Amino acid sequence: QVQLVESGGGLVQPGGSLRLSCAASGSIVSIADMGWYRQAPGKQRERVAVITRGTSTNYADSVKGRFTISRDNAKNTVYLQMNSLKPEDTAVYYCYAAVFPQGGGRFRDYWGQGTQVTVSS
């Protein structure tokens, strides 16, 4: 009953910017960590950025200084602002959320379906 819906992907030229959004909905009590992963063809899925409920953040070295993760707890939404995009940023980007569900119990990770980001001239 929890789903994550991503938006904001697309085609952009090198040096350009995109802003990804991911909204969680359903039987949610609260959300702990939220974040973004990406997977390029022939590569393992890698963590891009993570943000805790208290807004502590962690970034992959490859995106530090270019990407910014943020969240709006009232909207159960996480964002990824991507600036100075490079061709190597091309990948499918997946959001995730560690959700405490209605009915109690430990958190469970949920994943979005992915949104394509292509950086090319």
PDB file of C-alpha atoms in Angstrom:
ATOM      1  CA  GLN A   1       0.000   0.000   0.000  1.00  0.00           C
ATOM      2  CA  VAL A   2       3.042   2.275  -0.156  1.00  0.00           C
ATOM      3  CA  GLN A   3       4.202   3.584  -3.476  1.00  0.00           C
ATOM      4  CA  LEU A   4       6.909   5.971  -4.587  1.00  0.00           C
ATOM      5  CA  VAL A   5       6.314   8.045  -7.691  1.00  0.00           C
ATOM      6  CA  GLU A   6       9.283   9.693  -9.383  1.00  0.00           C
ATOM      7  CA  SER A   7       9.310  12.581 -11.805  1.00  0.00           C
ATOM      8  CA  GLY A   8      11.693  15.057 -13.383  1.00  0.00           C
ATOM      9  CA  GLY A   9      13.917  12.879 -15.525  1.00  0.00           C
ATOM     10  CA  GLY A  10      14.689  13.638 -19.128  1.00  0.00           C
ATOM     11  CA  LEU A  11      17.298  14.648 -21.660  1.00  0.00           C
ATOM     12  CA  VAL A  12      19.667  17.488 -20.856  1.00  0.00           C
ATOM     13  CA  GLN A  13      22.884  18.841 -22.349  1.00  0.00           C
ATOM     14  CA  PRO A  14      26.190  18.625 -20.476  1.00  0.00           C
ATOM     15  CA  GLY A  15      26.390  21.415 -17.947  1.00  0.00           C
ATOM     16  CA  GLY A  16      22.639  21.563 -17.599  1.00  0.00           C
ATOM     17  CA  SER A  17      20.391  20.901 -14.633  1.00  0.00           C
ATOM     18  CA  LEU A  18      17.503  18.664 -13.674  1.00  0.00           C
ATOM     19  CA  ARG A  19      15.437  18.351 -10.532  1.00  0.00           C
ATOM     20  CA  LEU A  20      14.074  14.944  -9.601  1.00  0.00           C
ATOM     21  CA  SER A  21      11.144  14.488  -7.250  1.00  0.00           C
ATOM     22  CA  CYS A  22       9.830  11.397  -5.505  1.00  0.00           C
ATOM     23  CA  ALA A  23       6.638  11.366  -3.467  1.00  0.00           C
ATOM     24  CA  ALA A  24       5.696   8.523  -1.153  1.00  0.00           C
ATOM     25  CA  SER A  25       2.056   7.782  -0.475  1.00  0.00           C
ATOM     26  CA  GLY A  26      -0.048   5.125   1.194  1.00  0.00           C
ATOM     27  CA  SER A  27      -0.174   3.638   4.675  1.00  0.00           C
ATOM     28  CA  ILE A  28       2.693   5.618   6.149  1.00  0.00           C
ATOM     29  CA  VAL A  29       3.299   6.468   9.777  1.00  0.00           C
ATOM     30  CA  SER A  30       6.652   8.116   9.172  1.00  0.00           C
ATOM     31  CA  ILE A  31       9.691   7.883   6.948  1.00  0.00           C
ATOM     32  CA  ALA A  32      13.259   7.556   8.142  1.00  0.00           C
ATOM     33  CA  ASP A  33      15.958   7.745   5.455  1.00  0.00           C
ATOM     34  CA  MET A  34      15.180   8.700   1.888  1.00  0.00           C
ATOM     35  CA  GLY A  35      17.560   8.693  -1.008  1.00  0.00           C
ATOM     36  CA  TRP A  36      18.503   8.255  -4.611  1.00  0.00           C
ATOM     37  CA  TYR A  37      20.369   5.477  -6.385  1.00  0.00           C
ATOM     38  CA  ARG A  38      21.289   5.202 -10.032  1.00  0.00           C
ATOM     39  CA  GLN A  39      22.188   2.454 -12.443  1.00  0.00           C
ATOM     40  CA  ALA A  40      23.897   2.902 -15.788  1.00  0.00           C
ATOM     41  CA  PRO A  41      24.085   0.172 -18.453  1.00  0.00           C
ATOM     42  CA  GLY A  42      26.676  -2.437 -17.541  1.00  0.00           C
ATOM     43  CA  LYS A  43      27.206  -1.028 -14.064  1.00  0.00           C
ATOM     44  CA  GLN A  44      26.087  -1.896 -10.568  1.00  0.00           C
ATOM     45  CA  ARG A  45      23.468   0.239  -8.914  1.00  0.00           C
ATOM     46  CA  GLU A  46      25.214   2.902  -6.851  1.00  0.00           C
ATOM     47  CA  ARG A  47      24.101   5.169  -4.074  1.00  0.00           C
ATOM     48  CA  VAL A  48      23.939   8.784  -5.154  1.00  0.00           C
ATOM     49  CA  ALA A  49      22.662  10.554  -2.063  1.00  0.00           C
ATOM     50  CA  VAL A  50      20.861   9.829   1.185  1.00  0.00           C
ATOM     51  CA  ILE A  51      19.066  12.145   3.582  1.00  0.00           C
ATOM     52  CA  THR A  52      17.823  11.311   7.062  1.00  0.00           C
ATOM     53  CA  ARG A  53      14.646  12.621   8.596  1.00  0.00           C
ATOM     54  CA  GLY A  54      16.810  15.101  10.481  1.00  0.00           C
ATOM     55  CA  THR A  55      18.281  16.220   7.123  1.00  0.00           C
ATOM     56  CA  SER A  56      21.770  14.802   7.589  1.00  0.00           C
ATOM     57  CA  THR A  57      23.105  14.013   4.118  1.00  0.00           C
ATOM     58  CA  ASN A  58      25.625  11.770   2.399  1.00  0.00           C
ATOM     59  CA  TYR A  59      26.735  11.994  -1.221  1.00  0.00           C
ATOM     60  CA  ALA A  60      28.703   9.846  -3.586  1.00  0.00           C
ATOM     61  CA  ASP A  61      32.103  11.384  -4.277  1.00  0.00           C
ATOM     62  CA  SER A  62      31.260  11.668  -7.957  1.00  0.00           C
ATOM     63  CA  VAL A  63      28.368  14.066  -7.324  1.00  0.00           C
ATOM     64  CA  LYS A  64      29.606  16.133  -4.389  1.00  0.00           C
ATOM     65  CA  GLY A  65      29.360  19.828  -5.094  1.00  0.00           C
ATOM     66  CA  ARG A  66      26.978  19.273  -8.007  1.00  0.00           C
ATOM     67  CA  PHE A  67      23.949  17.477  -6.565  1.00  0.00           C
ATOM     68  CA  THR A  68      21.810  18.465  -3.600  1.00  0.00           C
ATOM     69  CA  ILE A  69      19.337  16.183  -1.877  1.00  0.00           C
ATOM     70  CA  SER A  70      16.479  17.605   0.175  1.00  0.00           C
ATOM     71  CA  ARG A  71      13.144  16.504   1.576  1.00  0.00           C
ATOM     72  CA  ASP A  72       9.761  17.805   2.620  1.00  0.00           C
ATOM     73  CA  ASN A  73       8.485  15.642   5.448  1.00  0.00           C
ATOM     74  CA  ALA A  74       5.006  17.158   5.324  1.00  0.00           C
ATOM     75  CA  LYS A  75       4.710  15.960   1.723  1.00  0.00           C
ATOM     76  CA  ASN A  76       6.693  12.708   2.145  1.00  0.00           C
ATOM     77  CA  THR A  77       8.780  13.859  -0.773  1.00  0.00           C
ATOM     78  CA  VAL A  78      12.493  13.735  -1.546  1.00  0.00           C
ATOM     79  CA  TYR A  79      14.216  15.832  -4.190  1.00  0.00           C
ATOM     80  CA  LEU A  80      17.493  15.672  -6.042  1.00  0.00           C
ATOM     81  CA  GLN A  81      18.741  18.889  -7.597  1.00  0.00           C
ATOM     82  CA  MET A  82      21.339  17.980 -10.210  1.00  0.00           C
ATOM     83  CA  ASN A  83      23.565  20.748 -11.545  1.00  0.00           C
ATOM     84  CA  SER A  84      26.564  20.749 -13.874  1.00  0.00           C
ATOM     85  CA  LEU A  85      25.462  17.444 -15.318  1.00  0.00           C
ATOM     86  CA  LYS A  86      27.987  15.260 -17.094  1.00  0.00           C
ATOM     87  CA  PRO A  87      27.517  12.431 -19.599  1.00  0.00           C
ATOM     88  CA  GLU A  88      28.647   9.984 -16.924  1.00  0.00           C
ATOM     89  CA  ASP A  89      25.578  10.962 -14.894  1.00  0.00           C
ATOM     90  CA  THR A  90      23.424   9.210 -17.488  1.00  0.00           C
ATOM     91  CA  ALA A  91      21.505   6.446 -15.730  1.00  0.00           C
ATOM     92  CA  VAL A  92      18.156   5.339 -14.447  1.00  0.00           C
ATOM     93  CA  TYR A  93      17.614   7.055 -11.126  1.00  0.00           C
ATOM     94  CA  TYR A  94      15.663   5.267  -8.396  1.00  0.00           C
ATOM     95  CA  CYS A  95      14.362   6.810  -5.221  1.00  0.00           C
ATOM     96  CA  TYR A  96      13.872   4.896  -2.008  1.00  0.00           C
ATOM     97  CA  ALA A  97      12.286   5.459   1.348  1.00  0.00           C
ATOM     98  CA  ALA A  98      12.569   3.590   4.633  1.00  0.00           C
ATOM     99  CA  VAL A  99       8.928   3.578   5.701  1.00  0.00           C
ATOM    100  CA  PHE A 100       7.360   2.807   9.063  1.00  0.00           C
ATOM    101  CA  PRO A 101       3.988   1.399   8.008  1.00  0.00           C
ATOM    102  CA  GLN A 102       0.570   1.607   9.585  1.00  0.00           C
ATOM    103  CA  GLY A 103       0.077  -1.311  11.952  1.00  0.00           C
ATOM    104  CA  GLY A 104       3.484  -1.016  13.548  1.00  0.00           C
ATOM    105  CA  GLY A 105       6.705  -2.880  13.048  1.00  0.00           C
ATOM    106  CA  ARG A 106      10.165  -2.094  11.758  1.00  0.00           C
ATOM    107  CA  PHE A 107      10.759   0.061   8.728  1.00  0.00           C
ATOM    108  CA  ARG A 108      10.678  -1.401   5.255  1.00  0.00           C
ATOM    109  CA  ASP A 109      12.481  -0.113   2.194  1.00  0.00           C
ATOM    110  CA  TYR A 110      10.379   0.920  -0.783  1.00  0.00           C
ATOM    111  CA  TRP A 111      11.659   1.766  -4.239  1.00  0.00           C
ATOM    112  CA  GLY A 112      10.388   3.851  -7.083  1.00  0.00           C
ATOM    113  CA  GLN A 113      10.163   2.471 -10.595  1.00  0.00           C
ATOM    114  CA  GLY A 114      13.008   4.639 -11.854  1.00  0.00           C
ATOM    115  CA  THR A 115      13.296   7.675 -14.075  1.00  0.00           C
ATOM    116  CA  GLN A 116      15.712   8.019 -16.976  1.00  0.00           C
ATOM    117  CA  VAL A 117      18.282  10.811 -16.948  1.00  0.00           C
ATOM    118  CA  THR A 118      20.261  11.249 -20.148  1.00  0.00           C
ATOM    119  CA  VAL A 119      23.052  13.811 -20.433  1.00  0.00           C
ATOM    120  CA  SER A 120      24.087  14.278 -24.032  1.00  0.00           C
ATOM    121  CA  SER A 121      24.733  16.989 -26.567  1.00  0.00           C
TER     122      SER A 121
END
